[in-house]
Amino acid sequence: MRVVSWNLLWQNGAGIDDLGRLVETHRPDLVLMQEATLPADALTRQLGGFCVRKAMSGQLYGLAVWSPRRFTTTVEPLPVASKFDLPVPLFRLIDARLALIVCLDGLQIATVHLDHGQIANRRQLRHLLRAHEQLHAVIGDFNALGTLSLTGFADVGPRCATHRAKGLVPLRLDRCLIRGLRCTNAVSLAYGKSDHRPILMDLEPI
């Protein structure tokens, strides 16, 4: 299964035409999107296939999933961050976060856009894995700095920086954690209009 994950950058970021070129070039089985603002029906009109989008609470953007094949989804609310976190949330809002779990071809794959707080995003990951014990993969914008260690999961995403913070500082925020699967290929693609690189993984059952 070829999976692409991309934080589109909701303000003046990647749009339908950019997604169309990505799908045409790489032929993914599943596209996972963060900071998606485009309506699901607009994506299916442009790309065909099937799409689900879930807005984050109080936000114009959210998570979205597209595939040329039918799939089912489940939404999992994630724990809200605390003001006692690092970095201290003085100049950012603490938003409610969610995970969108996709079931396709017998695999359960969650896409996430986790909190910037380094305590919070790890707590959100642990909650997701407790709530959905059969997950094969968690993919998306983790906003996590440094190493992530989750029992039974391997970090198989591209090892390069995937985000330019404020256009300057390169960070590896976009991750792919898997279990019960093998990754035969993992690459990062061009930024395009976003400040995040899309990441592409070819996954197969072990």
CSV table of C-alpha atoms in Angstrom, one decimal:
chain,number,residue,atom,x,y,z
A,1,MET,CA,0.0,0.0,0.0
A,2,ARG,CA,1.4,3.4,-1.0
A,3,VAL,CA,0.6,6.1,1.6
A,4,VAL,CA,1.3,9.8,1.3
A,5,SER,CA,0.9,12.2,4.2
A,6,TRP,CA,1.0,16.0,3.8
A,7,ASN,CA,0.3,18.9,6.1
A,8,LEU,CA,-1.1,21.3,3.5
A,9,LEU,CA,-0.7,24.5,5.4
A,10,TRP,CA,-4.2,25.9,5.8
A,11,GLN,CA,-3.3,29.5,5.0
A,12,ASN,CA,-2.3,29.9,1.3
A,13,GLY,CA,-0.9,26.3,1.3
A,14,ALA,CA,-1.3,23.4,-1.1
A,15,GLY,CA,-4.6,23.2,-2.9
A,16,ILE,CA,-6.6,20.8,-5.1
A,17,ASP,CA,-4.3,21.3,-8.2
A,18,ASP,CA,-1.3,20.4,-6.0
A,19,LEU,CA,-3.0,17.3,-4.7
A,20,GLY,CA,-4.0,16.3,-8.2
A,21,ARG,CA,-0.4,16.5,-9.4
A,22,LEU,CA,0.7,14.5,-6.4
A,23,VAL,CA,-1.9,11.8,-7.1
A,24,GLU,CA,-1.1,11.7,-10.8
A,25,THR,CA,2.6,11.4,-10.3
A,26,HIS,CA,2.8,9.0,-7.4
A,27,ARG,CA,-0.4,7.0,-7.6
A,28,PRO,CA,-1.0,6.5,-3.9
A,29,ASP,CA,-3.5,4.2,-2.4
A,30,LEU,CA,-4.1,6.6,0.5
A,31,VAL,CA,-3.5,10.3,1.0
A,32,LEU,CA,-3.6,11.6,4.6
A,33,MET,CA,-3.9,15.3,5.0
A,34,GLN,CA,-3.4,17.7,7.9
A,35,GLU,CA,-4.6,21.4,8.0
A,36,ALA,CA,-7.0,20.5,5.2
A,37,THR,CA,-9.6,23.2,4.4
A,38,LEU,CA,-11.0,21.9,1.1
A,39,PRO,CA,-14.4,20.3,1.3
A,40,ALA,CA,-14.4,16.5,0.7
A,41,ASP,CA,-16.8,16.8,-2.3
A,42,ALA,CA,-14.4,19.3,-4.0
A,43,LEU,CA,-11.6,16.8,-3.7
A,44,THR,CA,-13.6,13.9,-5.1
A,45,ARG,CA,-14.8,16.1,-8.0
A,46,GLN,CA,-11.1,16.8,-8.9
A,47,LEU,CA,-9.5,13.5,-8.0
A,48,GLY,CA,-12.3,11.0,-8.2
A,49,GLY,CA,-12.3,8.3,-5.6
A,50,PHE,CA,-13.5,8.8,-2.0
A,51,CYS,CA,-12.7,11.4,0.6
A,52,VAL,CA,-13.6,12.2,4.3
A,53,ARG,CA,-12.7,15.4,6.1
A,54,LYS,CA,-13.1,16.2,9.8
A,55,ALA,CA,-12.6,19.7,11.0
A,56,MET,CA,-10.8,20.3,14.3
A,57,SER,CA,-12.9,21.8,17.0
A,58,GLY,CA,-13.2,25.6,16.5
A,59,GLN,CA,-10.9,25.6,13.5
A,60,LEU,CA,-11.4,26.1,9.7
A,61,TYR,CA,-9.0,23.2,9.0
A,62,GLY,CA,-8.8,19.6,10.0
A,63,LEU,CA,-7.8,16.1,9.0
A,64,ALA,CA,-8.7,14.5,5.6
A,65,VAL,CA,-8.3,11.2,3.9
A,66,TRP,CA,-8.5,10.4,0.2
A,67,SER,CA,-8.3,7.1,-1.6
A,68,PRO,CA,-9.3,5.8,-5.0
A,69,ARG,CA,-11.1,2.9,-3.1
A,70,ARG,CA,-13.8,2.9,-0.5
A,71,PHE,CA,-12.8,3.0,3.1
A,72,THR,CA,-14.4,3.5,6.5
A,73,THR,CA,-13.3,6.0,9.2
A,74,THR,CA,-13.5,6.5,12.9
A,75,VAL,CA,-12.8,9.7,14.9
A,76,GLU,CA,-10.9,9.6,18.2
A,77,PRO,CA,-10.8,12.7,20.3
A,78,LEU,CA,-7.4,13.2,21.9
A,79,PRO,CA,-6.6,14.6,25.4
A,80,VAL,CA,-6.4,18.4,25.5
A,81,ALA,CA,-2.9,19.8,26.3
A,82,SER,CA,-2.2,21.5,29.6
A,83,LYS,CA,-0.8,25.0,30.0
A,84,PHE,CA,2.0,23.3,32.0
A,85,ASP,CA,4.0,22.0,29.0
A,86,LEU,CA,7.0,22.6,26.9
A,87,PRO,CA,7.1,24.8,25.0
A,88,VAL,CA,4.9,26.9,27.4
A,89,PRO,CA,1.8,27.9,25.4
A,90,LEU,CA,2.1,31.6,25.9
A,91,PHE,CA,1.7,32.6,22.3
A,92,ARG,CA,-0.4,29.8,20.9
A,93,LEU,CA,-3.8,28.4,21.6
A,94,ILE,CA,-4.4,25.1,23.2
A,95,ASP,CA,-6.7,23.4,20.6
A,96,ALA,CA,-8.7,20.2,20.9
A,97,ARG,CA,-7.1,17.6,18.7
A,98,LEU,CA,-8.4,14.4,17.1
A,99,ALA,CA,-7.2,11.4,15.2
A,100,LEU,CA,-8.9,10.1,12.1
A,101,ILE,CA,-8.6,6.3,11.8
A,102,VAL,CA,-9.0,4.7,8.4
A,103,CYS,CA,-9.8,1.1,7.6
A,104,LEU,CA,-8.6,0.1,4.1
A,105,ASP,CA,-7.7,-3.3,2.8
A,106,GLY,CA,-7.9,-4.8,6.3
A,107,LEU,CA,-5.4,-2.2,7.7
A,108,GLN,CA,-6.1,0.4,10.4
A,109,ILE,CA,-4.2,3.6,9.9
A,110,ALA,CA,-4.5,6.7,12.0
A,111,THR,CA,-3.7,10.2,10.7
A,112,VAL,CA,-2.9,12.8,13.3
A,113,HIS,CA,-1.9,16.4,13.8
A,114,LEU,CA,-0.7,16.4,17.4
A,115,ASP,CA,-0.2,19.3,19.9
A,116,HIS,CA,3.0,21.3,19.8
A,117,GLY,CA,3.5,20.6,23.5
A,118,GLN,CA,6.1,17.8,23.9
A,119,ILE,CA,4.4,16.3,26.9
A,120,ALA,CA,0.9,16.6,25.3
A,121,ASN,CA,1.7,15.1,22.0
A,122,ARG,CA,3.2,12.0,23.6
A,123,ARG,CA,0.2,11.7,25.9
A,124,GLN,CA,-2.1,12.0,22.9
A,125,LEU,CA,-0.2,9.2,21.1
A,126,ARG,CA,-0.4,6.9,24.2
A,127,HIS,CA,-4.2,7.6,24.4
A,128,LEU,CA,-4.7,6.8,20.8
A,129,LEU,CA,-2.9,3.4,21.1
A,130,ARG,CA,-4.8,2.5,24.2
A,131,ALA,CA,-8.1,3.4,22.5
A,132,HIS,CA,-7.3,1.5,19.3
A,133,GLU,CA,-5.2,-1.5,20.1
A,134,GLN,CA,-5.4,-2.9,16.5
A,135,LEU,CA,-3.8,0.1,14.8
A,136,HIS,CA,-1.2,-0.9,12.2
A,137,ALA,CA,0.2,2.7,11.6
A,138,VAL,CA,0.1,6.2,13.0
A,139,ILE,CA,1.1,8.8,10.3
A,140,GLY,CA,1.0,12.5,10.2
A,141,ASP,CA,2.3,15.7,11.7
A,142,PHE,CA,3.4,14.7,15.2
A,143,ASN,CA,4.9,18.1,16.2
A,144,ALA,CA,7.3,16.0,18.2
A,145,LEU,CA,11.0,16.9,18.7
A,146,GLY,CA,13.5,14.1,19.2
A,147,THR,CA,12.9,10.4,19.4
A,148,LEU,CA,9.5,8.7,19.9
A,149,SER,CA,9.6,5.3,21.6
A,150,LEU,CA,6.3,3.4,21.4
A,151,THR,CA,6.3,-0.3,22.3
A,152,GLY,CA,5.9,-2.5,19.3
A,153,PHE,CA,6.1,0.4,16.8
A,154,ALA,CA,9.0,1.2,14.4
A,155,ASP,CA,9.6,4.8,13.1
A,156,VAL,CA,10.0,4.2,9.3
A,157,GLY,CA,9.3,7.6,7.8
A,158,PRO,CA,12.0,9.6,5.9
A,159,ARG,CA,14.8,10.6,8.2
A,160,CYS,CA,15.3,14.1,6.8
A,161,ALA,CA,13.7,17.4,8.0
A,162,THR,CA,10.1,17.7,6.8
A,163,HIS,CA,9.2,21.2,8.1
A,164,ARG,CA,10.6,24.6,7.9
A,165,ALA,CA,9.6,26.4,11.1
A,166,LYS,CA,8.9,30.0,10.2
A,167,GLY,CA,10.5,29.2,6.9
A,168,LEU,CA,14.0,28.9,8.5
A,169,VAL,CA,14.5,26.1,11.1
A,170,PRO,CA,14.4,22.5,9.5
A,171,LEU,CA,12.6,20.0,11.8
A,172,ARG,CA,11.5,16.4,11.3
A,173,LEU,CA,7.9,16.6,12.5
A,174,ASP,CA,6.1,14.3,10.0
A,175,ARG,CA,6.4,10.7,11.0
A,176,CYS,CA,5.2,7.2,10.2
A,177,LEU,CA,5.1,4.6,13.0
A,178,ILE,CA,4.1,1.1,12.1
A,179,ARG,CA,3.7,-2.4,13.6
A,180,GLY,CA,2.9,-5.7,11.8
A,181,LEU,CA,4.0,-4.0,8.6
A,182,ARG,CA,7.1,-3.7,6.5
A,183,CYS,CA,8.2,-0.4,4.9
A,184,THR,CA,9.9,-1.0,1.5
A,185,ASN,CA,10.3,2.6,0.6
A,186,ALA,CA,10.2,6.0,2.4
A,187,VAL,CA,10.9,9.3,0.8
A,188,SER,CA,10.1,13.0,1.3
A,189,LEU,CA,8.7,15.0,-1.6
A,190,ALA,CA,9.0,18.7,-2.6
A,191,TYR,CA,7.4,21.2,-0.2
A,192,GLY,CA,5.3,22.8,-3.0
A,193,LYS,CA,3.2,25.6,-1.5
A,194,SER,CA,3.3,24.1,2.0
A,195,ASP,CA,5.8,24.5,4.8
A,196,HIS,CA,5.8,20.7,5.2
A,197,ARG,CA,7.2,18.1,2.8
A,198,PRO,CA,4.8,15.3,1.8
A,199,ILE,CA,6.1,12.0,3.0
A,200,LEU,CA,5.6,8.8,1.0
A,201,MET,CA,5.8,5.3,2.3
A,202,ASP,CA,5.2,1.9,0.6
A,203,LEU,CA,3.9,-0.5,3.3
A,204,GLU,CA,3.1,-4.2,3.2
A,205,PRO,CA,2.0,-6.8,5.8
A,206,ILE,CA,4.8,-8.9,7.3
